[in-house]
Tab-separated table of C-alpha atoms (C1' of nucleotides) in Angstrom:
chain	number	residue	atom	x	y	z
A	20	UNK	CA	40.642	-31.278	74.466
A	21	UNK	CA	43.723	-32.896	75.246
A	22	UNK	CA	43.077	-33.131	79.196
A	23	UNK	CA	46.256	-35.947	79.759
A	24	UNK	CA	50.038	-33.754	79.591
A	25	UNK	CA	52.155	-35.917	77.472
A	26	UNK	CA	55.662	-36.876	78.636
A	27	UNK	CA	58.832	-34.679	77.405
A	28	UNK	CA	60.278	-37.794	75.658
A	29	UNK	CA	56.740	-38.245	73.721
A	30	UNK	CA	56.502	-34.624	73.256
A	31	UNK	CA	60.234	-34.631	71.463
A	32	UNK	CA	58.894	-36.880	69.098
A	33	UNK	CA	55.824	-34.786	68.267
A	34	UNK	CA	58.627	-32.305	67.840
A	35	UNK	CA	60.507	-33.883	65.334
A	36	UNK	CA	57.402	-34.866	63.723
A	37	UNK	CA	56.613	-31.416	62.428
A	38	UNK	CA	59.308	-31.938	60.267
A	39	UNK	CA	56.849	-34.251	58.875
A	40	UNK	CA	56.182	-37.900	58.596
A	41	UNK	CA	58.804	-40.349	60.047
A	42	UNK	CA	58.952	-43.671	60.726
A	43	UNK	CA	60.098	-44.943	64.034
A	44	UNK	CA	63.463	-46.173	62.934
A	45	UNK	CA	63.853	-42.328	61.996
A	46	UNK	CA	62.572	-40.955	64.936
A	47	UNK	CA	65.390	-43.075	66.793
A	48	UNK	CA	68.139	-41.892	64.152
A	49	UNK	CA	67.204	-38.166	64.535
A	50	UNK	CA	66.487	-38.229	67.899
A	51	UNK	CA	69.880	-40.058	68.975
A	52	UNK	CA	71.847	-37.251	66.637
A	53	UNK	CA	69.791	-33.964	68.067
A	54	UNK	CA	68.942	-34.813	71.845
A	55	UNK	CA	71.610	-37.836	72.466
A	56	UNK	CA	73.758	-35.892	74.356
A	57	UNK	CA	70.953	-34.531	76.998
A	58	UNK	CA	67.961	-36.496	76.427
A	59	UNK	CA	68.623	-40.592	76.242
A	60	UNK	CA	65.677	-42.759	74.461
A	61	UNK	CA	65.790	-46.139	73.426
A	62	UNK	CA	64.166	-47.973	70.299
A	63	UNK	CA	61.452	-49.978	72.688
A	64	UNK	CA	60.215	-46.314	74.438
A	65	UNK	CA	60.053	-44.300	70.827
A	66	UNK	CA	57.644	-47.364	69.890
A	67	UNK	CA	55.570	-47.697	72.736
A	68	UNK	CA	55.134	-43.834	72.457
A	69	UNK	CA	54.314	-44.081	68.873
A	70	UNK	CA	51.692	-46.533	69.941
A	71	UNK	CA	50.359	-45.072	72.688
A	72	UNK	CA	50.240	-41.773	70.553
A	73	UNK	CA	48.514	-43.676	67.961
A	74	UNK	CA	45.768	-44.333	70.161
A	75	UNK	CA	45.361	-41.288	71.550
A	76	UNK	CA	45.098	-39.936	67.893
A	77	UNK	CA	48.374	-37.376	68.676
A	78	UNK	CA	49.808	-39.564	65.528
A	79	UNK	CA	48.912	-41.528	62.706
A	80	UNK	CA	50.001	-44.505	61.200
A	81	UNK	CA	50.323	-44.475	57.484
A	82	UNK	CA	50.807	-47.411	55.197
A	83	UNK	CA	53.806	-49.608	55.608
A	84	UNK	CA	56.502	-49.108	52.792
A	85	UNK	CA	59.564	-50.754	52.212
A	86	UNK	CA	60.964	-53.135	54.749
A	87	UNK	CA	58.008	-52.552	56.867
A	88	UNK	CA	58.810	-48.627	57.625
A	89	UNK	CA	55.734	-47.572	58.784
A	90	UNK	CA	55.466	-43.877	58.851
A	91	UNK	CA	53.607	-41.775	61.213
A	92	UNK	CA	52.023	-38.239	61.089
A	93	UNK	CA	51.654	-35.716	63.296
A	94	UNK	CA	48.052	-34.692	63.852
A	95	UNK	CA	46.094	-31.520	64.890
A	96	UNK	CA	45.287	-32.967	68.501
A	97	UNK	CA	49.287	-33.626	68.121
A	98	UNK	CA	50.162	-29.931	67.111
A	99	UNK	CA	48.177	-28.975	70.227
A	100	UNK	CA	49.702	-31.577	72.876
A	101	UNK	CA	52.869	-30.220	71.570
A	102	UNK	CA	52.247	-26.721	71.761
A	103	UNK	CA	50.779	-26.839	75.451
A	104	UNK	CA	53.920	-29.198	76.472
A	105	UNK	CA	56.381	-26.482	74.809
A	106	UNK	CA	54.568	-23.855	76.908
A	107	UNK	CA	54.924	-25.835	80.377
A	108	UNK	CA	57.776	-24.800	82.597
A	109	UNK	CA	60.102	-26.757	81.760
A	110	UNK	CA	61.132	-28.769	84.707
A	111	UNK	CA	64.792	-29.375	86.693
A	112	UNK	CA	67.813	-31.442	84.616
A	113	UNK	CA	68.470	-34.602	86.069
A	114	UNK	CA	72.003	-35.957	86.169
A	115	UNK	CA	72.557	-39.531	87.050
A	116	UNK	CA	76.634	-40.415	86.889
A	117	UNK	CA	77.634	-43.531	88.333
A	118	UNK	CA	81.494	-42.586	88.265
A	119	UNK	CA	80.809	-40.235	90.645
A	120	UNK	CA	79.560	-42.434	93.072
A	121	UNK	CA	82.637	-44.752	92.561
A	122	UNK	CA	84.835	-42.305	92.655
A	123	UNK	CA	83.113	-41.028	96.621
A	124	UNK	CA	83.336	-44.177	97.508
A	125	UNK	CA	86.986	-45.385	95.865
A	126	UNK	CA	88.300	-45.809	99.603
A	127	UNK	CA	86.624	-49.423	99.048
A	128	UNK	CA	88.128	-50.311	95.873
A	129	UNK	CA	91.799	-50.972	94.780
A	130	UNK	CA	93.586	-48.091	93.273
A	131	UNK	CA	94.266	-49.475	90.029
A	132	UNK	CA	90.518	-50.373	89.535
A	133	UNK	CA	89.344	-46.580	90.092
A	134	UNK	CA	92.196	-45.419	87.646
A	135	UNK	CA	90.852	-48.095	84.952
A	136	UNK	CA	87.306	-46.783	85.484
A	137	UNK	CA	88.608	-43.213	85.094
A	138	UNK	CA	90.872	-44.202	82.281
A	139	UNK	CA	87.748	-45.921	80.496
A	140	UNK	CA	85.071	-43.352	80.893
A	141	UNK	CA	87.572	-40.292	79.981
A	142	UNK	CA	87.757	-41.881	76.421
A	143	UNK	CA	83.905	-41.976	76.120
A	144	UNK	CA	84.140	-38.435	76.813
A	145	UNK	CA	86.825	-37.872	74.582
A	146	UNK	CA	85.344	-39.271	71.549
A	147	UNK	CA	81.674	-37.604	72.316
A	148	UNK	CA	84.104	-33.920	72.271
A	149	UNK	CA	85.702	-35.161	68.888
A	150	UNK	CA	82.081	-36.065	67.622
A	151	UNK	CA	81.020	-32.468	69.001
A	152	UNK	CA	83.675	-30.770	67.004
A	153	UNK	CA	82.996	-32.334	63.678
A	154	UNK	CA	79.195	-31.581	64.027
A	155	UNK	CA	80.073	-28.060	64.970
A	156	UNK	CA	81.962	-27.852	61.937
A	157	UNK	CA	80.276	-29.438	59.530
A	158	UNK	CA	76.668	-26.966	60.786
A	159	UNK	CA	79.156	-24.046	60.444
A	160	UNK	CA	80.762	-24.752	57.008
A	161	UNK	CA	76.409	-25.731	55.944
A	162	UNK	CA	75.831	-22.011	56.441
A	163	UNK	CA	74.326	-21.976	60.269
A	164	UNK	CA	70.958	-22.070	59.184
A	165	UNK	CA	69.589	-23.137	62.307
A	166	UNK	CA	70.327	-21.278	65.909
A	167	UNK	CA	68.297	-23.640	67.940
A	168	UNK	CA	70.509	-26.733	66.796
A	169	UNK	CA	73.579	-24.448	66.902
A	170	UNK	CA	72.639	-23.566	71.000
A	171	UNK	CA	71.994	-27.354	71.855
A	172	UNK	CA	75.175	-28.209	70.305
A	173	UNK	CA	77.279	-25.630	72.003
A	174	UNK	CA	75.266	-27.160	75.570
A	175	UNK	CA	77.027	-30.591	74.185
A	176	UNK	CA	80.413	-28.865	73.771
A	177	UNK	CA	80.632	-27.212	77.294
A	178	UNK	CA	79.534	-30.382	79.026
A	179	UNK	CA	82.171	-32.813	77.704
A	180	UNK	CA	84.379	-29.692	78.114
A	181	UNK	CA	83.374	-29.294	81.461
A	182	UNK	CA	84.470	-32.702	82.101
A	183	UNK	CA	87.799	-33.220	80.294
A	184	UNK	CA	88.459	-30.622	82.230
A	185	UNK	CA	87.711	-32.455	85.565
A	186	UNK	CA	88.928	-35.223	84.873
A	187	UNK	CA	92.368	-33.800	83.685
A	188	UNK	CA	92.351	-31.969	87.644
A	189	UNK	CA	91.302	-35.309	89.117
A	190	UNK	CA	94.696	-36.888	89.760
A	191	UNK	CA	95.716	-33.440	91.249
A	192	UNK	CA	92.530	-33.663	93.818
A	193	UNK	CA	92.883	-37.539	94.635
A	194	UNK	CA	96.822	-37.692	95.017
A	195	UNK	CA	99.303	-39.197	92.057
A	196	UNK	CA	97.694	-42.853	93.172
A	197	UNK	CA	95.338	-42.514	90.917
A	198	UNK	CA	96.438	-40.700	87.920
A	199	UNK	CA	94.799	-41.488	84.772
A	200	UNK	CA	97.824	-41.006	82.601
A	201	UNK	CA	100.552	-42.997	83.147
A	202	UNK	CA	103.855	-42.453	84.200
B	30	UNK	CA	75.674	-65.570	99.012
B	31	UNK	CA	74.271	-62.400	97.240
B	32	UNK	CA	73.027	-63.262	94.304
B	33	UNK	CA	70.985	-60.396	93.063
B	34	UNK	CA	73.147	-57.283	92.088
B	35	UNK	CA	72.197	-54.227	94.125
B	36	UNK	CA	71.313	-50.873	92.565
B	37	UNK	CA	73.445	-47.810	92.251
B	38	UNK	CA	71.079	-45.675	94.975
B	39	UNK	CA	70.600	-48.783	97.281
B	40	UNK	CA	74.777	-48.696	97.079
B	41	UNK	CA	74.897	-45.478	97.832
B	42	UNK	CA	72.659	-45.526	100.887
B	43	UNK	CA	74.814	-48.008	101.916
B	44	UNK	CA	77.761	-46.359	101.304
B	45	UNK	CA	76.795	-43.930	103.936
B	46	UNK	CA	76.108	-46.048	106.059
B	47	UNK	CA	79.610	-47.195	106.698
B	48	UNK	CA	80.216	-44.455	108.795
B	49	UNK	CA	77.806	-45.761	111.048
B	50	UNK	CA	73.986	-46.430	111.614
B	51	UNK	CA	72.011	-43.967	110.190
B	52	UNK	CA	68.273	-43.410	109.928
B	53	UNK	CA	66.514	-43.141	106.675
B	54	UNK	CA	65.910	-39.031	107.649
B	55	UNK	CA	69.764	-38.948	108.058
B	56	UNK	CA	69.850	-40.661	104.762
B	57	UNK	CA	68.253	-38.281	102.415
B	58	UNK	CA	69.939	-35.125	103.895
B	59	UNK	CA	73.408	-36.526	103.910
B	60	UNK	CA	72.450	-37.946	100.113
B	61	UNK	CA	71.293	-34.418	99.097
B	62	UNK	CA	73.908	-32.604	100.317
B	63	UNK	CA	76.937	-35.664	99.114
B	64	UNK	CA	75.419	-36.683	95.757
B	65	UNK	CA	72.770	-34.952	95.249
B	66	UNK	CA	74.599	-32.827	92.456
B	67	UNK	CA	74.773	-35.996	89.951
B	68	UNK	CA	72.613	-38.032	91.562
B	69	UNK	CA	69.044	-37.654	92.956
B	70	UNK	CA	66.936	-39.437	95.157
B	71	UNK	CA	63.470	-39.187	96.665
B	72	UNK	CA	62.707	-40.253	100.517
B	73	UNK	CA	59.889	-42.508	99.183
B	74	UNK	CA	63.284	-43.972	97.461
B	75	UNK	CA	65.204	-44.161	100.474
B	76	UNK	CA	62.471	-45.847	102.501
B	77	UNK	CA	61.717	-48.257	100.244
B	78	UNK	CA	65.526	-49.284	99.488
B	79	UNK	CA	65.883	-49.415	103.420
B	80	UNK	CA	62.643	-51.646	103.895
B	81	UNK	CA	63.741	-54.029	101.020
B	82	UNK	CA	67.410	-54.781	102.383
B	83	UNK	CA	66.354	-54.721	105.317
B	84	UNK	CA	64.504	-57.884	104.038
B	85	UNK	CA	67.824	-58.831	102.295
B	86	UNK	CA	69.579	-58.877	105.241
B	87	UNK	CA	72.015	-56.094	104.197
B	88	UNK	CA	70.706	-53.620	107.110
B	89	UNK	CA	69.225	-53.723	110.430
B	90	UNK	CA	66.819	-51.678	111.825
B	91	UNK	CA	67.455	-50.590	115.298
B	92	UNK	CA	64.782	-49.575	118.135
B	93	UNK	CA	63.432	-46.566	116.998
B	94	UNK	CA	64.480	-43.157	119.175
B	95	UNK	CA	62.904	-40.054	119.823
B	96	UNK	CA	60.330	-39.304	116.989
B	97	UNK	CA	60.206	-42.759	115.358
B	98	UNK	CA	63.682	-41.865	114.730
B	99	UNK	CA	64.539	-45.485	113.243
B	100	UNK	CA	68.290	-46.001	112.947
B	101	UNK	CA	69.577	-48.489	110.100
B	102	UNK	CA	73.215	-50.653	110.820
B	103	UNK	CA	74.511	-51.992	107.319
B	104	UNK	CA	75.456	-55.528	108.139
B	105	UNK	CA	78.289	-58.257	106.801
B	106	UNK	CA	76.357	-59.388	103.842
B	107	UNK	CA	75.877	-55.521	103.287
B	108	UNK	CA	79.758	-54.718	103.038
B	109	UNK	CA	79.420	-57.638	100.768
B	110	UNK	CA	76.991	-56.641	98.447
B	111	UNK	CA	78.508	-52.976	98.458
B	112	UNK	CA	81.644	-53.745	97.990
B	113	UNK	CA	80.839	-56.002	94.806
B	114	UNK	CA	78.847	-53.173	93.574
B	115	UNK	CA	81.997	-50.198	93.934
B	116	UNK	CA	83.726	-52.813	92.167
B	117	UNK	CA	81.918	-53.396	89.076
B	118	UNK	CA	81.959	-51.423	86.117
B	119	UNK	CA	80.198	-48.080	86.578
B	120	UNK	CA	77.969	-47.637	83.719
B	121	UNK	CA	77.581	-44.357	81.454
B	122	UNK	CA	75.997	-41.253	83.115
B	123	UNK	CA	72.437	-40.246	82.293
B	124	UNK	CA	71.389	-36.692	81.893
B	125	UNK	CA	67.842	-35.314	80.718
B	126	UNK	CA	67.692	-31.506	80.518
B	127	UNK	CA	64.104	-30.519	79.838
B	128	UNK	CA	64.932	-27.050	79.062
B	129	UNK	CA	67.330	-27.963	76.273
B	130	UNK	CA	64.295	-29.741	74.588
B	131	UNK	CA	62.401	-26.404	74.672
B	132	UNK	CA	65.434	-24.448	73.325
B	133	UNK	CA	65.716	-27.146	70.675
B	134	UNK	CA	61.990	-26.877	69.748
B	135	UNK	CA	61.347	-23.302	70.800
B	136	UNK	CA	60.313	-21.749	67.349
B	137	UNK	CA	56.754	-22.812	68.360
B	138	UNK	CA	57.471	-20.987	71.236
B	139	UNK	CA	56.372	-17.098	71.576
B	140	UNK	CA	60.068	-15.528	72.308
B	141	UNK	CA	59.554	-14.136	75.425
B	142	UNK	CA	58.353	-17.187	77.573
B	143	UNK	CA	61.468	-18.605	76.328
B	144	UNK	CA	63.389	-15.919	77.454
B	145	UNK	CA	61.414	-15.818	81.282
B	146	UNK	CA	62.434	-19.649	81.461
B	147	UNK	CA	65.805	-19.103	80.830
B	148	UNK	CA	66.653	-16.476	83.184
B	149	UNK	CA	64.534	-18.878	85.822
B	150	UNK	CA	67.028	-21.708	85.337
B	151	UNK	CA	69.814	-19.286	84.976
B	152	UNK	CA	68.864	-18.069	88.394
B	153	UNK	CA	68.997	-21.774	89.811
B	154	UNK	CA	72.346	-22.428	88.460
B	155	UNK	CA	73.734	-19.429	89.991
B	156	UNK	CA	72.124	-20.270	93.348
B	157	UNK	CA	73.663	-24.343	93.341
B	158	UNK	CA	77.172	-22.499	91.862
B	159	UNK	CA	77.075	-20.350	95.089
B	160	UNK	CA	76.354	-23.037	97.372
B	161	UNK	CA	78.905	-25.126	95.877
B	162	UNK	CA	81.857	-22.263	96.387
B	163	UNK	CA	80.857	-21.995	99.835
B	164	UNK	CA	80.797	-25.872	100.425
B	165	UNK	CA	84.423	-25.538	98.612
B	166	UNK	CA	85.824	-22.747	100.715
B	167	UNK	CA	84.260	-24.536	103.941
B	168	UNK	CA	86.031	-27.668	102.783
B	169	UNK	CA	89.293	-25.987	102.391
B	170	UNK	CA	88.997	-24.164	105.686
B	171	UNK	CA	88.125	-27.324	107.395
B	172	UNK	CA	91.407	-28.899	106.411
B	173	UNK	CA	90.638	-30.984	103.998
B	174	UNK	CA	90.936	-34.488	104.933
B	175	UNK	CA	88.838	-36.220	102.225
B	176	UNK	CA	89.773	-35.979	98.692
B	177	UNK	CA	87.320	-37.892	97.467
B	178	UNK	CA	84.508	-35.411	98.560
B	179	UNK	CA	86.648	-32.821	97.154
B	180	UNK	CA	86.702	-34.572	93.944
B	181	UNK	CA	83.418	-34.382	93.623
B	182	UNK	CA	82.630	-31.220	94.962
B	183	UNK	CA	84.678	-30.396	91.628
B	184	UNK	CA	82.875	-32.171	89.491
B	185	UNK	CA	79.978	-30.305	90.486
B	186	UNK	CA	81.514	-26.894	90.295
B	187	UNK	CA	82.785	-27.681	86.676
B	188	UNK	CA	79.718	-28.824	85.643
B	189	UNK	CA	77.515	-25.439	86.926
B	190	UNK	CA	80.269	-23.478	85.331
B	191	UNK	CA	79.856	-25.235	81.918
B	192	UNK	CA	75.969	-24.283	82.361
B	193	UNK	CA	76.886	-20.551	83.451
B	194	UNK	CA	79.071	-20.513	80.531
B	195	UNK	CA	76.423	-21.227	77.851
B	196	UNK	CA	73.578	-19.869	79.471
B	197	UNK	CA	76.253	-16.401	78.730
B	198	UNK	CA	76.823	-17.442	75.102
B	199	UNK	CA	72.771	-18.500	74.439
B	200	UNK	CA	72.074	-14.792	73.497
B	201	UNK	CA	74.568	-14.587	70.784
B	202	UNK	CA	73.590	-17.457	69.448
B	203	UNK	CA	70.129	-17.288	68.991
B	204	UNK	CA	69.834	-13.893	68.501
B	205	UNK	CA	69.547	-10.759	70.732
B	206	UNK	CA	66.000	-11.498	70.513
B	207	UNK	CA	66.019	-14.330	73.428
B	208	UNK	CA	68.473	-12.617	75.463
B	209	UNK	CA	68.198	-13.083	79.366
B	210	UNK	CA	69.314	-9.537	80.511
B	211	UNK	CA	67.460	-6.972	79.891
B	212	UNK	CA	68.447	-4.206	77.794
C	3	DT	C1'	73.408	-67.453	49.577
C	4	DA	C1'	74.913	-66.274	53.968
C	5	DG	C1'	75.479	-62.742	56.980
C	6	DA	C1'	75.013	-57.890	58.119
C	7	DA	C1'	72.181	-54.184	58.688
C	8	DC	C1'	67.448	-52.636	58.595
C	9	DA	C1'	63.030	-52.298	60.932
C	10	DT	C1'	59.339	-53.199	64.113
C	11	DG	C1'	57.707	-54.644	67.823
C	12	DT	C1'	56.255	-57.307	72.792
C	13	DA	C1'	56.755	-58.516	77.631
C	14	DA	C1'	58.454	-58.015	81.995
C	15	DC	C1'	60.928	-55.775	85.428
C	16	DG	C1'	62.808	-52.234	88.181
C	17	DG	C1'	62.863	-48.098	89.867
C	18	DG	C1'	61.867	-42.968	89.850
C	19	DT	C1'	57.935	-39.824	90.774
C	20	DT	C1'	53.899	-38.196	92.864
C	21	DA	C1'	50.357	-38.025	96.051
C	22	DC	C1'	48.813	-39.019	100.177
C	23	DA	C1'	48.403	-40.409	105.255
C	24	DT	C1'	49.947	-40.339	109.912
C	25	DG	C1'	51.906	-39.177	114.120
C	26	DA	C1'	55.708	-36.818	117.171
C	27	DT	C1'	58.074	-32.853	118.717
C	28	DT	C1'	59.298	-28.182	118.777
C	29	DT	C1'	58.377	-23.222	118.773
C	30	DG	C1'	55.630	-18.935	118.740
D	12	DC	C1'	47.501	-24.672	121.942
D	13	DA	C1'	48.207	-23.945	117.101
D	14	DA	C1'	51.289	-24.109	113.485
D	15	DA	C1'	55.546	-25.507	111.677
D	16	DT	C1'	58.761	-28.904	111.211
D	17	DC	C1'	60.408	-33.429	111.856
D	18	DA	C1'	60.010	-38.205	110.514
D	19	DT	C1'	58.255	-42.357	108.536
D	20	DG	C1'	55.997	-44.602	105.536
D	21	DT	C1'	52.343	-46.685	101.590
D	22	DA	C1'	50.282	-47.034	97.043
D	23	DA	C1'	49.949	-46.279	92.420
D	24	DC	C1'	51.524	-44.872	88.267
D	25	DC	C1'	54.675	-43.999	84.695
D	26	DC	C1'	58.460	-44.651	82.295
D	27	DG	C1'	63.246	-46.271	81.310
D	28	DT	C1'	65.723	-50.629	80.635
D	29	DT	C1'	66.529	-55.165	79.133
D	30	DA	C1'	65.757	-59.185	76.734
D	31	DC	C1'	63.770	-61.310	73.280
D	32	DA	C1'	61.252	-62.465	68.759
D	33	DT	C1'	60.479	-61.795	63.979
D	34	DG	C1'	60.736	-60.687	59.323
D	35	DT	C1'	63.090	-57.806	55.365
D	36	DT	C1'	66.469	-56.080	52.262
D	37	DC	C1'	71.087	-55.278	50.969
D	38	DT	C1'	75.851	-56.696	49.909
D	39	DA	C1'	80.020	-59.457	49.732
DNA sequence: TAGAACATGTAACGGGTTACATGATTTG
DNA sequence: CAAATCATGTAACCCGTTACATGTTCTA
């Protein structure tokens, strides 16, 4: 009887929630770990969705324990909101990457600023790849119980591939001025 | 004078619009076809960014042509505010891939509608690879003056490859039982 | 015992999305 | 002239982001 769709980000937490009860300072932990890398969520949404889950009785709140963690269950009208979410067509990615824009519209900025930018964000992406790797590894030497984890993971690893791998062609395509190594 | 920072779209749109006045029509096509591989925007978007600087001050709207055709100038405060905006630190990408949720939670998931959902998305990834090869080779036949389009052109070539790439490895690793092909 | 890390929230804002309305021009 | 396409917009909602407030437990 669940006539309102719930959101994908609310519907990830339902999903994690079969896993059983969690507070929301889990939910944020797990959440950041397992969809991080393609699905962004911040403290303030995870407890506005608890709430607003709450009320629709997709959740409940238990008692507080320790510290104030206050955990939440999954309900029935939960398992079904999930279920007819997970059975939707899932819609198009969305990609939003500032960079990008800078870097179409560099002919207004200083060459050394672009190749600071460039410099900057291809260590983020460096260190996400090195985090990548260890979690690969450390799955792999646990025993690989768990494909769907595995698959995510692997989306993680051919991303940040993906764009080492531009930016290491970048100076190439925009001329030595803008190298991101130096000399 | 300008105070309040502009946003990355409103940047973009005027971006574009230093190659001369454009209307907000103009605007979303040239946007789709420039940026629209990392970064998407509605027309109710566009119009409402154009009606709000316009109240800014950054554009102006000329006399509207044939078919309400409404053309926008960016103005002097508008190279301002753009050109404070290229120049500020670009902040970290977003991406939200609502099919990697439903690989990630698809054990509540019969096996086949998993499988008819990724061949679907499969499909549209080969489709925006294709048109991105022929946007290349038109590039390179046109005699490529602007590297910075070409640079991101690239990125968006690298990136559908990366997808292409694990959308080929997904079988293996969840199991022949998802696979996309059919036997 | 002070400071760091844990843990939960609220309020407000901005902006992305969706749905809808309207009229002009072109083409079959 | 009817239908398709071009073109501009408005309104409302939802949700992501940011900033802030508050109290708790651990640890150096």
């Amino acid at each position: 009887m669940t006539d309102r769709r719930i959101n994908a980000t609310a519907a990830s937490l339902l999903g994690f929630l079969h896993q059983g009860p969690m507070s929301g300072w889990d939910l944020v932990a797990i959440a950041q770990q397992q969809i991080g890398g393609f699905w962004s969520l911040t403290p303030s949404q995870v407890y506005r969705e608890l709430a607003s889950m709450a009320k629709a009785k997709l959740v409940e709140a238990g008692e507080p324990g320790r510290r104030d963690r206050r955990p939440y269950a999954i309900s029935e009208e939960g398992r079904a909101a999930f279920r007819e979410w997970v059975s939707s067509e899932p819609g198009p990615e969305t990609i939003r990457f500032p960079l990008l824009l800078t870097v179409l519209f560099s002919a207004h900025l200083p060459a050394d600023q672009l190749a600071d930018s460039l410099r900057t964000h291809r260590e983020v992406h460096m260190n996400r790849m090195a985090q990548y790797k260890m979690r690969w590894e450390e799955l792999h030497a646990a025993g690989e119980t768990e494909p769907h984890l595995t698959a995510t993971l692997a989306f993680g690893l051919k991303y940040e591939q993906a764009i080492l791998s531009w930016f290491e062609e970048l100076p190439s395509l925009l001329g030595r001025a803008n190298a991101t190594d130096s000399p």
